Structure formats: structure tokens, C-alpha cells
PDB file of C-alpha atoms in Angstrom:
ATOM      1  CA  MET A  20      -1.754  13.937 -14.475  1.00 49.00           C
ATOM      2  CA  PHE A  21       1.875  15.055 -14.752  1.00 48.00           C
ATOM      3  CA  GLU A  22       1.399  17.231 -11.627  1.00 58.00           C
ATOM      4  CA  ASP A  23      -0.095  14.277  -9.748  1.00 53.00           C
ATOM      5  CA  ILE A  24       2.927  12.082 -10.733  1.00 51.00           C
ATOM      6  CA  LYS A  25       5.260  14.710  -9.584  1.00 59.00           C
ATOM      7  CA  ARG A  26       3.517  15.099  -6.231  1.00 61.00           C
ATOM      8  CA  ASN A  27       3.487  11.349  -5.702  1.00 51.00           C
ATOM      9  CA  LYS A  28       7.202  11.184  -6.276  1.00 57.00           C
ATOM     10  CA  ALA A  29       7.813  14.075  -3.850  1.00 66.00           C
ATOM     11  CA  LYS A  30       5.429  12.505  -1.284  1.00 60.00           C
ATOM     12  CA  THR A  31       7.293   9.237  -1.524  1.00 60.00           C
ATOM     13  CA  TRP A  32      10.748  10.791  -0.664  1.00 65.00           C
ATOM     14  CA  MET A  33       9.155  12.853   2.036  1.00 71.00           C
ATOM     15  CA  ILE A  34       7.663   9.713   3.617  1.00 66.00           C
ATOM     16  CA  VAL A  35      10.952   7.848   3.315  1.00 66.00           C
ATOM     17  CA  PHE A  36      12.685  10.720   5.163  1.00 72.00           C
ATOM     18  CA  MET A  37      10.000  10.823   7.840  1.00 70.00           C
ATOM     19  CA  PHE A  38      10.135   7.009   8.274  1.00 67.00           C
ATOM     20  CA  LEU A  39      13.949   7.175   8.672  1.00 69.00           C
ATOM     21  CA  VAL A  40      13.571   9.779  11.505  1.00 72.00           C
ATOM     22  CA  PHE A  41      10.703   7.909  13.135  1.00 69.00           C
ATOM     23  CA  ILE A  42      12.479   4.521  13.189  1.00 68.00           C
ATOM     24  CA  SER A  43      15.730   6.076  14.458  1.00 70.00           C
ATOM     25  CA  LEU A  44      13.996   7.698  17.423  1.00 69.00           C
ATOM     26  CA  ILE A  45      11.779   4.699  18.148  1.00 68.00           C
ATOM     27  CA  ILE A  46      14.730   2.211  18.116  1.00 69.00           C
ATOM     28  CA  TYR A  47      16.872   4.590  20.136  1.00 68.00           C
ATOM     29  CA  TYR A  48      14.202   4.838  22.816  1.00 68.00           C
ATOM     30  CA  ILE A  49      13.842   1.090  22.877  1.00 66.00           C
ATOM     31  CA  CYS A  50      17.540   0.569  23.196  1.00 68.00           C
ATOM     32  CA  MET A  51      17.799   3.197  26.022  1.00 66.00           C
ATOM     33  CA  ALA A  52      14.870   1.492  27.777  1.00 64.00           C
ATOM     34  CA  LEU A  53      16.926  -1.711  27.542  1.00 64.00           C
ATOM     35  CA  ASP A  54      19.921   0.134  29.090  1.00 66.00           C
ATOM     36  CA  LEU A  55      22.213  -0.302  26.020  1.00 65.00           C
ATOM     37  CA  GLY A  56      23.828   3.190  26.480  1.00 62.00           C
ATOM     38  CA  VAL A  57      25.823   4.729  23.634  1.00 61.00           C
ATOM     39  CA  VAL A  58      25.341   1.571  21.533  1.00 67.00           C
ATOM     40  CA  SER A  59      21.753   2.679  21.172  1.00 62.00           C
ATOM     41  CA  ILE A  60      22.626   5.370  18.576  1.00 65.00           C
ATOM     42  CA  VAL A  61      24.503   2.893  16.394  1.00 69.00           C
ATOM     43  CA  ILE A  62      21.766   0.334  16.556  1.00 66.00           C
ATOM     44  CA  ALA A  63      19.094   2.922  15.863  1.00 64.00           C
ATOM     45  CA  MET A  64      20.826   4.381  12.798  1.00 67.00           C
ATOM     46  CA  THR A  65      21.786   0.921  11.421  1.00 74.00           C
ATOM     47  CA  PHE A  66      18.246  -0.487  11.886  1.00 69.00           C
ATOM     48  CA  SER A  67      16.461   2.623  10.480  1.00 66.00           C
ATOM     49  CA  ILE A  68      18.651   2.736   7.329  1.00 72.00           C
ATOM     50  CA  LEU A  69      18.301  -1.021   6.738  1.00 76.00           C
ATOM     51  CA  THR A  70      14.532  -0.964   7.138  1.00 70.00           C
ATOM     52  CA  THR A  71      14.139   2.099   4.933  1.00 68.00           C
ATOM     53  CA  TRP A  72      16.166   0.529   2.193  1.00 74.00           C
ATOM     54  CA  VAL A  73      14.300  -2.796   2.325  1.00 72.00           C
ATOM     55  CA  SER A  74      10.950  -0.857   2.423  1.00 66.00           C
ATOM     56  CA  TYR A  75      11.875   1.077  -0.767  1.00 68.00           C
ATOM     57  CA  TYR A  76      13.543  -1.604  -2.886  1.00 77.00           C
ATOM     58  CA  TYR A  77      11.703  -4.656  -1.732  1.00 77.00           C
ATOM     59  CA  SER A  78       8.200  -3.431  -0.957  1.00 73.00           C
ATOM     60  CA  ASP A  79       6.757  -5.170  -3.950  1.00 80.00           C
ATOM     61  CA  ARG A  80       8.218  -8.532  -3.077  1.00 86.00           C
ATOM     62  CA  ILE A  81       7.071  -8.149   0.593  1.00 83.00           C
ATOM     63  CA  VAL A  82       3.485  -7.385  -0.623  1.00 84.00           C
ATOM     64  CA  LEU A  83       3.424 -10.231  -3.031  1.00 89.00           C
ATOM     65  CA  SER A  84       4.684 -12.628  -0.402  1.00 88.00           C
ATOM     66  CA  LEU A  85       2.076 -11.396   2.077  1.00 84.00           C
ATOM     67  CA  ASN A  86      -0.673 -12.147  -0.516  1.00 89.00           C
ATOM     68  CA  ARG A  87       0.810 -15.439  -1.482  1.00 90.00           C
ATOM     69  CA  ALA A  88       0.902 -14.556  -5.170  1.00 93.00           C
ATOM     70  CA  ARG A  89       2.154 -16.662  -8.093  1.00 95.00           C
ATOM     71  CA  VAL A  90       3.331 -15.629 -11.592  1.00 95.00           C
ATOM     72  CA  ALA A  91       0.623 -15.762 -14.211  1.00 95.00           C
ATOM     73  CA  THR A  92       1.398 -17.754 -17.492  1.00 93.00           C
ATOM     74  CA  LYS A  93       0.228 -17.050 -21.009  1.00 91.00           C
ATOM     75  CA  GLU A  94      -0.893 -20.757 -21.328  1.00 91.00           C
ATOM     76  CA  GLU A  95      -3.260 -20.459 -18.358  1.00 92.00           C
ATOM     77  CA  ASN A  96      -4.237 -16.856 -18.458  1.00 93.00           C
ATOM     78  CA  LEU A  97      -4.217 -15.824 -22.168  1.00 94.00           C
ATOM     79  CA  LYS A  98      -7.244 -13.546 -21.938  1.00 94.00           C
ATOM     80  CA  LEU A  99      -5.570 -11.594 -19.081  1.00 95.00           C
ATOM     81  CA  VAL A 100      -2.255 -11.394 -20.996  1.00 95.00           C
ATOM     82  CA  ASN A 101      -4.049 -10.179 -24.147  1.00 95.00           C
ATOM     83  CA  ILE A 102      -5.887  -7.467 -22.214  1.00 96.00           C
ATOM     84  CA  LEU A 103      -2.659  -6.358 -20.573  1.00 96.00           C
ATOM     85  CA  ASP A 104      -0.761  -6.157 -23.912  1.00 95.00           C
ATOM     86  CA  ALA A 105      -3.455  -4.082 -25.470  1.00 95.00           C
ATOM     87  CA  LEU A 106      -3.631  -1.728 -22.576  1.00 96.00           C
ATOM     88  CA  VAL A 107       0.122  -1.159 -22.502  1.00 95.00           C
ATOM     89  CA  VAL A 108      -0.174   0.309 -26.039  1.00 93.00           C
ATOM     90  CA  SER A 109      -3.149   2.666 -25.122  1.00 92.00           C
ATOM     91  CA  SER A 110      -1.659   3.701 -21.772  1.00 91.00           C
ATOM     92  CA  GLY A 111       1.878   4.495 -23.169  1.00 90.00           C
ATOM     93  CA  LEU A 112       3.609   2.702 -20.369  1.00 91.00           C
ATOM     94  CA  PRO A 113       7.336   2.065 -21.204  1.00 89.00           C
ATOM     95  CA  CYS A 114       7.240  -1.548 -19.904  1.00 91.00           C
ATOM     96  CA  THR A 115       4.742  -4.341 -19.615  1.00 94.00           C
ATOM     97  CA  PRO A 116       3.943  -4.976 -15.962  1.00 95.00           C
ATOM     98  CA  GLN A 117       4.358  -8.513 -14.653  1.00 95.00           C
ATOM     99  CA  LEU A 118       1.109 -10.421 -13.903  1.00 96.00           C
ATOM    100  CA  TYR A 119       0.581 -12.352 -10.754  1.00 97.00           C
ATOM    101  CA  ILE A 120      -2.362 -14.483  -9.562  1.00 97.00           C
ATOM    102  CA  VAL A 121      -3.808 -15.017  -6.040  1.00 96.00           C
ATOM    103  CA  GLU A 122      -5.732 -18.156  -5.566  1.00 95.00           C
ATOM    104  CA  ASP A 123      -8.870 -16.768  -3.879  1.00 95.00           C
ATOM    105  CA  GLU A 124     -12.556 -16.773  -4.468  1.00 94.00           C
ATOM    106  CA  GLN A 125     -13.111 -13.027  -3.819  1.00 95.00           C
ATOM    107  CA  PRO A 126     -12.771 -10.885  -7.124  1.00 97.00           C
ATOM    108  CA  ASN A 127     -10.137  -8.247  -6.457  1.00 97.00           C
ATOM    109  CA  ALA A 128      -6.803  -6.783  -7.800  1.00 96.00           C
ATOM    110  CA  PHE A 129      -3.951  -4.516  -6.819  1.00 94.00           C
ATOM    111  CA  ALA A 130      -0.747  -3.158  -8.482  1.00 92.00           C
ATOM    112  CA  THR A 131       2.609  -2.755  -6.770  1.00 89.00           C
ATOM    113  CA  GLY A 132       6.226  -1.924  -7.416  1.00 86.00           C
ATOM    114  CA  ARG A 133       8.569   1.109  -7.048  1.00 81.00           C
ATOM    115  CA  ASN A 134       8.230   2.300 -10.698  1.00 84.00           C
ATOM    116  CA  PRO A 135       6.708   1.317 -14.055  1.00 87.00           C
ATOM    117  CA  GLN A 136       9.841  -0.627 -14.937  1.00 89.00           C
ATOM    118  CA  ASN A 137       9.322  -2.928 -11.850  1.00 88.00           C
ATOM    119  CA  ALA A 138       5.582  -2.950 -11.813  1.00 92.00           C
ATOM    120  CA  VAL A 139       3.321  -5.765 -10.930  1.00 93.00           C
ATOM    121  CA  ILE A 140      -0.408  -6.363 -11.365  1.00 96.00           C
ATOM    122  CA  CYS A 141      -1.931  -8.994  -9.225  1.00 96.00           C
ATOM    123  CA  VAL A 142      -5.481 -10.373  -9.679  1.00 97.00           C
ATOM    124  CA  THR A 143      -7.401 -13.033  -7.831  1.00 97.00           C
ATOM    125  CA  THR A 144      -8.738 -16.174  -9.495  1.00 96.00           C
ATOM    126  CA  GLY A 145     -12.171 -14.951  -8.408  1.00 96.00           C
ATOM    127  CA  LEU A 146     -11.758 -11.873 -10.580  1.00 97.00           C
ATOM    128  CA  LEU A 147     -10.925 -13.987 -13.551  1.00 96.00           C
ATOM    129  CA  ASP A 148     -13.804 -16.306 -13.019  1.00 95.00           C
ATOM    130  CA  LYS A 149     -16.523 -13.759 -12.228  1.00 96.00           C
ATOM    131  CA  LEU A 150     -15.876 -10.803 -14.490  1.00 97.00           C
ATOM    132  CA  GLU A 151     -16.554 -10.457 -18.178  1.00 96.00           C
ATOM    133  CA  TYR A 152     -13.979  -9.333 -20.776  1.00 96.00           C
ATOM    134  CA  TYR A 153     -14.681  -5.593 -20.600  1.00 97.00           C
ATOM    135  CA  GLU A 154     -15.103  -5.597 -16.832  1.00 97.00           C
ATOM    136  CA  LEU A 155     -11.688  -7.323 -16.477  1.00 97.00           C
ATOM    137  CA  GLU A 156     -10.245  -4.739 -19.002  1.00 97.00           C
ATOM    138  CA  GLY A 157     -11.591  -1.871 -16.706  1.00 97.00           C
ATOM    139  CA  VAL A 158      -9.886  -3.397 -13.611  1.00 97.00           C
ATOM    140  CA  ILE A 159      -6.551  -3.889 -15.349  1.00 97.00           C
ATOM    141  CA  ALA A 160      -6.770  -0.371 -16.749  1.00 97.00           C
ATOM    142  CA  HIS A 161      -7.383   0.962 -13.214  1.00 96.00           C
ATOM    143  CA  GLU A 162      -4.306  -0.842 -11.920  1.00 95.00           C
ATOM    144  CA  MET A 163      -2.254   0.391 -14.848  1.00 95.00           C
ATOM    145  CA  ALA A 164      -3.347   3.901 -14.042  1.00 93.00           C
ATOM    146  CA  HIS A 165      -1.883   3.448 -10.554  1.00 91.00           C
ATOM    147  CA  ILE A 166       1.414   2.393 -12.204  1.00 91.00           C
ATOM    148  CA  LYS A 167       1.477   5.357 -14.631  1.00 89.00           C
ATOM    149  CA  ASN A 168       0.616   7.792 -11.847  1.00 83.00           C
ATOM    150  CA  TYR A 169       3.328   6.394  -9.551  1.00 81.00           C
ATOM    151  CA  ASP A 170       0.678   5.483  -6.954  1.00 80.00           C
ATOM    152  CA  ILE A 171       2.196   2.014  -6.723  1.00 79.00           C
ATOM    153  CA  ARG A 172       5.454   3.199  -5.190  1.00 71.00           C
ATOM    154  CA  LEU A 173       3.810   5.500  -2.735  1.00 69.00           C
ATOM    155  CA  SER A 174       1.264   2.913  -1.730  1.00 70.00           C
ATOM    156  CA  ALA A 175       3.711  -0.062  -1.338  1.00 67.00           C
ATOM    157  CA  VAL A 176       6.247   2.048   0.536  1.00 67.00           C
ATOM    158  CA  VAL A 177       3.625   3.422   2.958  1.00 68.00           C
ATOM    159  CA  SER A 178       2.083  -0.022   3.519  1.00 65.00           C
ATOM    160  CA  VAL A 179       5.387  -1.686   4.295  1.00 66.00           C
ATOM    161  CA  MET A 180       6.685   1.198   6.521  1.00 65.00           C
ATOM    162  CA  VAL A 181       3.368   1.421   8.506  1.00 66.00           C
ATOM    163  CA  GLY A 182       3.761  -2.366   9.027  1.00 66.00           C
ATOM    164  CA  PHE A 183       7.251  -1.885  10.429  1.00 67.00           C
ATOM    165  CA  VAL A 184       6.082   0.883  12.787  1.00 67.00           C
ATOM    166  CA  VAL A 185       3.197  -1.214  14.096  1.00 64.00           C
ATOM    167  CA  MET A 186       5.655  -4.123  14.650  1.00 66.00           C
ATOM    168  CA  LEU A 187       7.994  -1.891  16.620  1.00 64.00           C
ATOM    169  CA  SER A 188       5.083  -0.484  18.651  1.00 63.00           C
ATOM    170  CA  ASP A 189       4.100  -4.069  19.530  1.00 61.00           C
ATOM    171  CA  LEU A 190       7.753  -4.809  20.476  1.00 61.00           C
ATOM    172  CA  PHE A 191       7.837  -1.889  22.825  1.00 61.00           C
ATOM    173  CA  THR A 192       4.558  -2.976  24.442  1.00 58.00           C
ATOM    174  CA  ARG A 193       6.000  -6.409  25.104  1.00 60.00           C
ATOM    175  CA  ILE A 194       9.195  -4.828  26.568  1.00 57.00           C
ATOM    176  CA  THR A 195       7.117  -2.684  28.858  1.00 54.00           C
ATOM    177  CA  PHE A 196       5.014  -5.641  29.941  1.00 53.00           C
ATOM    178  CA  TRP A 197       8.124  -7.665  30.746  1.00 55.00           C
ATOM    179  CA  GLY A 198       9.410  -4.802  32.961  1.00 49.00           C
ATOM    180  CA  GLY A 199      12.183  -3.626  30.666  1.00 48.00           C
ATOM    181  CA  GLY A 200      13.690  -0.331  31.369  1.00 48.00           C
ATOM    182  CA  SER A 201      16.650   1.468  32.919  1.00 47.00           C
ATOM    183  CA  SER A 202      17.013   2.570  36.455  1.00 47.00           C
ATOM    184  CA  ARG A 203      20.157   4.603  36.035  1.00 47.00           C
ATOM    185  CA  ASP A 204      20.173   8.099  37.477  1.00 50.00           C
ATOM    186  CA  SER A 205      23.458   9.232  35.848  1.00 49.00           C
ATOM    187  CA  ASP A 206      23.997  12.566  34.164  1.00 47.00           C
ATOM    188  CA  ASP A 207      24.376  10.770  30.875  1.00 50.00           C
ATOM    189  CA  SER A 208      20.956   9.190  31.270  1.00 50.00           C
ATOM    190  CA  LYS A 209      19.385  12.472  32.188  1.00 49.00           C
ATOM    191  CA  GLY A 210      20.985  14.157  29.211  1.00 44.00           C
ATOM    192  CA  ASN A 211      19.240  11.623  26.858  1.00 52.00           C
ATOM    193  CA  ALA A 212      15.806  12.184  28.604  1.00 58.00           C
ATOM    194  CA  ILE A 213      14.508  14.581  25.896  1.00 57.00           C
ATOM    195  CA  LEU A 214      15.339  12.229  22.992  1.00 53.00           C
ATOM    196  CA  MET A 215      13.827   9.442  24.907  1.00 58.00           C
ATOM    197  CA  ILE A 216      10.611  11.313  25.502  1.00 64.00           C
ATOM    198  CA  ILE A 217      10.447  12.268  21.801  1.00 58.00           C
ATOM    199  CA  GLY A 218      10.994   8.716  20.839  1.00 57.00           C
ATOM    200  CA  LEU A 219       8.187   7.585  23.156  1.00 63.00           C
ATOM    201  CA  ILE A 220       5.774  10.058  21.725  1.00 66.00           C
ATOM    202  CA  PHE A 221       6.640   9.000  18.184  1.00 62.00           C
ATOM    203  CA  LEU A 222       6.317   5.401  19.239  1.00 62.00           C
ATOM    204  CA  ILE A 223       2.799   5.937  20.512  1.00 67.00           C
ATOM    205  CA  LEU A 224       1.562   8.254  17.726  1.00 66.00           C
ATOM    206  CA  ALA A 225       3.407   6.995  14.679  1.00 61.00           C
ATOM    207  CA  PRO A 226       1.086   3.985  14.063  1.00 61.00           C
ATOM    208  CA  ILE A 227      -1.949   6.311  14.263  1.00 66.00           C
ATOM    209  CA  PHE A 228      -0.555   8.987  11.944  1.00 62.00           C
ATOM    210  CA  GLY A 229       0.842   6.293   9.576  1.00 60.00           C
ATOM    211  CA  LYS A 230      -2.549   4.625   9.324  1.00 60.00           C
ATOM    212  CA  LEU A 231      -4.346   8.001   8.678  1.00 60.00           C
ATOM    213  CA  MET A 232      -1.753   8.839   5.947  1.00 60.00           C
ATOM    214  CA  GLN A 233      -2.236   5.438   4.433  1.00 57.00           C
ATOM    215  CA  LEU A 234      -5.963   5.861   4.408  1.00 59.00           C
ATOM    216  CA  SER A 235      -6.019   9.409   2.980  1.00 55.00           C
ATOM    217  CA  ILE A 236      -3.578   8.609   0.190  1.00 58.00           C
ATOM    218  CA  SER A 237      -5.619   5.576  -0.777  1.00 59.00           C
ATOM    219  CA  ARG A 238      -8.958   7.341  -1.007  1.00 62.00           C
ATOM    220  CA  LYS A 239      -7.602  10.261  -3.096  1.00 70.00           C
ATOM    221  CA  ARG A 240      -5.744   8.053  -5.624  1.00 81.00           C
ATOM    222  CA  GLU A 241      -8.750   5.849  -6.411  1.00 88.00           C
ATOM    223  CA  PHE A 242     -10.742   8.549  -8.115  1.00 88.00           C
ATOM    224  CA  LEU A 243      -7.821   9.563 -10.264  1.00 86.00           C
ATOM    225  CA  ALA A 244      -7.036   6.000 -11.241  1.00 91.00           C
ATOM    226  CA  ASP A 245     -10.743   5.407 -12.143  1.00 94.00           C
ATOM    227  CA  ALA A 246     -10.701   8.394 -14.393  1.00 91.00           C
ATOM    228  CA  THR A 247      -7.242   7.521 -15.942  1.00 92.00           C
ATOM    229  CA  ALA A 248      -8.566   3.993 -16.638  1.00 95.00           C
ATOM    230  CA  VAL A 249     -11.392   5.416 -18.762  1.00 94.00           C
ATOM    231  CA  GLU A 250      -8.905   7.323 -20.752  1.00 93.00           C
ATOM    232  CA  PHE A 251      -7.126   4.038 -21.544  1.00 95.00           C
ATOM    233  CA  THR A 252     -10.297   2.013 -22.362  1.00 95.00           C
ATOM    234  CA  ARG A 253     -12.763   4.713 -23.618  1.00 93.00           C
ATOM    235  CA  ASN A 254     -15.407   2.532 -21.844  1.00 94.00           C
ATOM    236  CA  PRO A 255     -16.564   3.656 -18.377  1.00 95.00           C
ATOM    237  CA  GLU A 256     -19.338   1.046 -18.252  1.00 96.00           C
ATOM    238  CA  GLY A 257     -16.819  -1.792 -18.081  1.00 96.00           C
ATOM    239  CA  LEU A 258     -15.198  -0.368 -14.990  1.00 97.00           C
ATOM    240  CA  ILE A 259     -18.552   0.628 -13.438  1.00 97.00           C
ATOM    241  CA  SER A 260     -19.881  -2.851 -13.866  1.00 97.00           C
ATOM    242  CA  ALA A 261     -16.718  -4.340 -12.408  1.00 97.00           C
ATOM    243  CA  LEU A 262     -16.879  -2.155  -9.310  1.00 96.00           C
ATOM    244  CA  GLU A 263     -20.467  -3.211  -8.847  1.00 96.00           C
ATOM    245  CA  LYS A 264     -19.637  -6.893  -9.129  1.00 96.00           C
ATOM    246  CA  ILE A 265     -16.518  -6.725  -6.845  1.00 96.00           C
ATOM    247  CA  SER A 266     -18.114  -4.666  -4.065  1.00 93.00           C
ATOM    248  CA  GLY A 267     -21.363  -6.784  -4.237  1.00 92.00           C
ATOM    249  CA  ASP A 268     -19.387 -10.036  -3.817  1.00 93.00           C
ATOM    250  CA  HIS A 269     -19.384 -11.202  -0.227  1.00 90.00           C
ATOM    251  CA  SER A 270     -16.572 -13.783  -0.489  1.00 91.00           C
ATOM    252  CA  GLU A 271     -13.777 -13.497   2.091  1.00 88.00           C
ATOM    253  CA  LEU A 272     -10.310 -12.707   0.829  1.00 91.00           C
ATOM    254  CA  LYS A 273      -8.286 -15.052   3.022  1.00 88.00           C
ATOM    255  CA  VAL A 274      -4.920 -13.428   2.312  1.00 86.00           C
ATOM    256  CA  ALA A 275      -6.093  -9.977   3.116  1.00 82.00           C
ATOM    257  CA  ASN A 276      -4.376  -8.066   5.934  1.00 77.00           C
ATOM    258  CA  LYS A 277      -4.564  -4.551   7.405  1.00 73.00           C
ATOM    259  CA  ALA A 278      -1.172  -3.522   5.967  1.00 70.00           C
ATOM    260  CA  THR A 279      -2.127  -3.990   2.407  1.00 77.00           C
ATOM    261  CA  GLU A 280      -5.923  -3.414   2.334  1.00 80.00           C
ATOM    262  CA  ASN A 281      -5.478   0.030   0.943  1.00 79.00           C
ATOM    263  CA  MET A 282      -3.841  -1.291  -2.203  1.00 84.00           C
ATOM    264  CA  TYR A 283      -6.816  -3.341  -3.589  1.00 91.00           C
ATOM    265  CA  ILE A 284      -9.176  -1.884  -6.185  1.00 93.00           C
ATOM    266  CA  VAL A 285     -12.046  -2.414  -3.569  1.00 92.00           C
ATOM    267  CA  ASN A 286     -11.487  -2.887   0.171  1.00 88.00           C
ATOM    268  CA  PRO A 287     -11.088  -6.713   0.644  1.00 91.00           C
ATOM    269  CA  PHE A 288     -12.780  -6.457   4.091  1.00 86.00           C
ATOM    270  CA  ARG A 289     -16.415  -6.111   3.272  1.00 71.00           C
ATOM    271  CA  ASN A 290     -18.085  -3.157   4.796  1.00 62.00           C
ATOM    272  CA  LYS A 291     -21.856  -2.553   4.668  1.00 49.00           C
ATOM    273  CA  LYS A 292     -21.579   1.199   5.037  1.00 51.00           C
ATOM    274  CA  LYS A 293     -22.499   3.159   1.888  1.00 51.00           C
ATOM    275  CA  THR A 294     -20.425   6.253   2.604  1.00 51.00           C
ATOM    276  CA  SER A 295     -16.797   6.975   3.150  1.00 52.00           C
ATOM    277  CA  SER A 296     -15.395   7.933   6.536  1.00 52.00           C
ATOM    278  CA  LEU A 297     -12.078   9.032   8.029  1.00 50.00           C
ATOM    279  CA  TRP A 298     -11.166   5.404   8.582  1.00 53.00           C
ATOM    280  CA  SER A 299     -12.251   4.175   5.118  1.00 62.00           C
ATOM    281  CA  THR A 300      -9.399   2.937   2.927  1.00 64.00           C
ATOM    282  CA  HIS A 301     -11.419   3.572  -0.162  1.00 78.00           C
ATOM    283  CA  PRO A 302     -14.154   5.956  -1.382  1.00 83.00           C
ATOM    284  CA  SER A 303     -17.557   4.294  -1.337  1.00 88.00           C
ATOM    285  CA  THR A 304     -18.350   2.380  -4.569  1.00 91.00           C
ATOM    286  CA  GLU A 305     -21.388   4.560  -5.104  1.00 93.00           C
ATOM    287  CA  ASP A 306     -19.206   7.813  -5.016  1.00 91.00           C
ATOM    288  CA  ARG A 307     -16.741   6.166  -7.524  1.00 93.00           C
ATOM    289  CA  ILE A 308     -19.577   5.123  -9.880  1.00 94.00           C
ATOM    290  CA  ASP A 309     -21.138   8.589  -9.739  1.00 94.00           C
ATOM    291  CA  ALA A 310     -17.747  10.146 -10.556  1.00 91.00           C
ATOM    292  CA  LEU A 311     -17.309   7.794 -13.492  1.00 94.00           C
ATOM    293  CA  ARG A 312     -20.832   8.512 -14.942  1.00 93.00           C
ATOM    294  CA  ASN A 313     -20.032  12.199 -14.712  1.00 89.00           C
ATOM    295  CA  ILE A 314     -16.934  11.926 -16.848  1.00 83.00           C
ATOM    296  CA  LYS A 315     -17.382  13.924 -20.089  1.00 65.00           C
TER     297      LYS A 315
END
């Protein structure tokens, strides 16, 4: 587990650095296409540093806002609070995560935050209504495993950064459609041609690579979080039953979006396929349950 935590921290910083480079090149290309000249470098660096900083420090708030989550209260959600308090002890987390609620019929949950000290667990009202005590305990333990393993920081940062890249790609498409671009033939313009070509390549490929990275990270971390959750609860049947109920529920999660779908315990977009594929954000429920039943 400690090795996985170490790898997750290293991956996060690597992704932050790659994002900084990607955004700098993409913004530089867009600015040059708009004929902004030397100012392009200043704009590119300023924008890339700002978006990287926002993605790292405010990814949890962005995710909660996208999902329209509200703070849970002890008065309304006593069972949930009691489960969380008990699991904090068994998990050994240094701080108690904040609890948030999403008003939605589909049973689902996710965790976010940049570290255990700033962690958030968010569940839907459908999860609270449709799951029994030990099933709910298994789900909360799964999300706490993501927190302890530092999956939350990696997942939230990747989700927000991929969203930024897709947004910039859309901006470039609109600029191209509107006929933006420079017609200068000066030596200065030719000297920047290589950087502009590299920026264009990153602009086209970054959303694809970002999405693939988002998917692969999500699939791998779910198995580890399931196993870690069982360490906390000593009850694999609770999580198994919860996964069956969540994946078997066909309610629509209205606040779901492609940027954050990988963060949920089960993909909020219902898929009838029984097996995982390259484009799956999660392993299949059947594979996860088999893995849980084989835990010794």
C-alpha cells in the first residue's frame, strides 16, 4: 500500500508538470494563430501557471460544484456520520473527511480532495435510501481507501486538467471555424513555426491521451480501493452487495458528466457491457466482485 501511495504522489507531480507544458504550448499556438506575436509567450505562461495552480488547489471545489453537492449534517444523516466516524478509527486516517450529499435518485458515491487533511466523501441520496447499513459501510470504506491511497488527488487533478484541455481544444476549433489565423510571412513568424506545429499536435492529441490516462488510472485504482475497504470493514459481503445494487440500479444520475465519471464508485452512465474495455472508466462489476471473493 505504501508503494502505491508513493507512486500516486509521483504520478500527480508528473501529470502537473505535463499539464503545465501542454497548456503552455497550446495557448502559445492559439495566441500565434491570433497573431499576438511576442505577447503569446507571456499569455501562455501566465495562463498555464494559473490553470495548473487552480487545478491542484481547487480541484475538489470544482468537482463538488459540478455535482451540485451540499454539506451533510449530523441531524439529517446520523447513520452516515456514525459509519464515517467508526471507519476513521479502523482506517487510521489522520483526519475525518467532510461529508457531502448530492440530491439524486441513483445510488453512487465518490471521494475528492488533494490530501487526507482536505478530503471529501460525497454520496447521493439514492445511496442512502437504497443501501443497508453494511452495504453503505462498504461504500464509505471504499471511498476512504481512495483517500488513504492518495487516489483522490490524482483523480481530481486529472479530471479537472483533462476538462481544461478539452475546453481549449473546443476553443481552437471555434477559432479555426471563424477563420482565425496569421498570414504573416516574416522571419519571426517562420522562426516560431516549429513551436506552433508542436502546439498544434499537442492540441489535437492531448484530449485523447488525457482521456486514456484518466481511464487507465481509474480502472487500476478501483481494485486496490475495494481490497483496502475490506481491510477496514473485515466484511467483503457488504461491499459486494453494495456493488451489485449500485450497478443494477438503472436510475439516471442527472449531475453526471464525462469529466468526473471516473471518480464514482460505479460508472454513473449505465453500460450494459459485462466486460471492461480500453474506454471503460471502471473494471466490470463482475470482475470486482470476483476479486473481492478471492480475498483471503
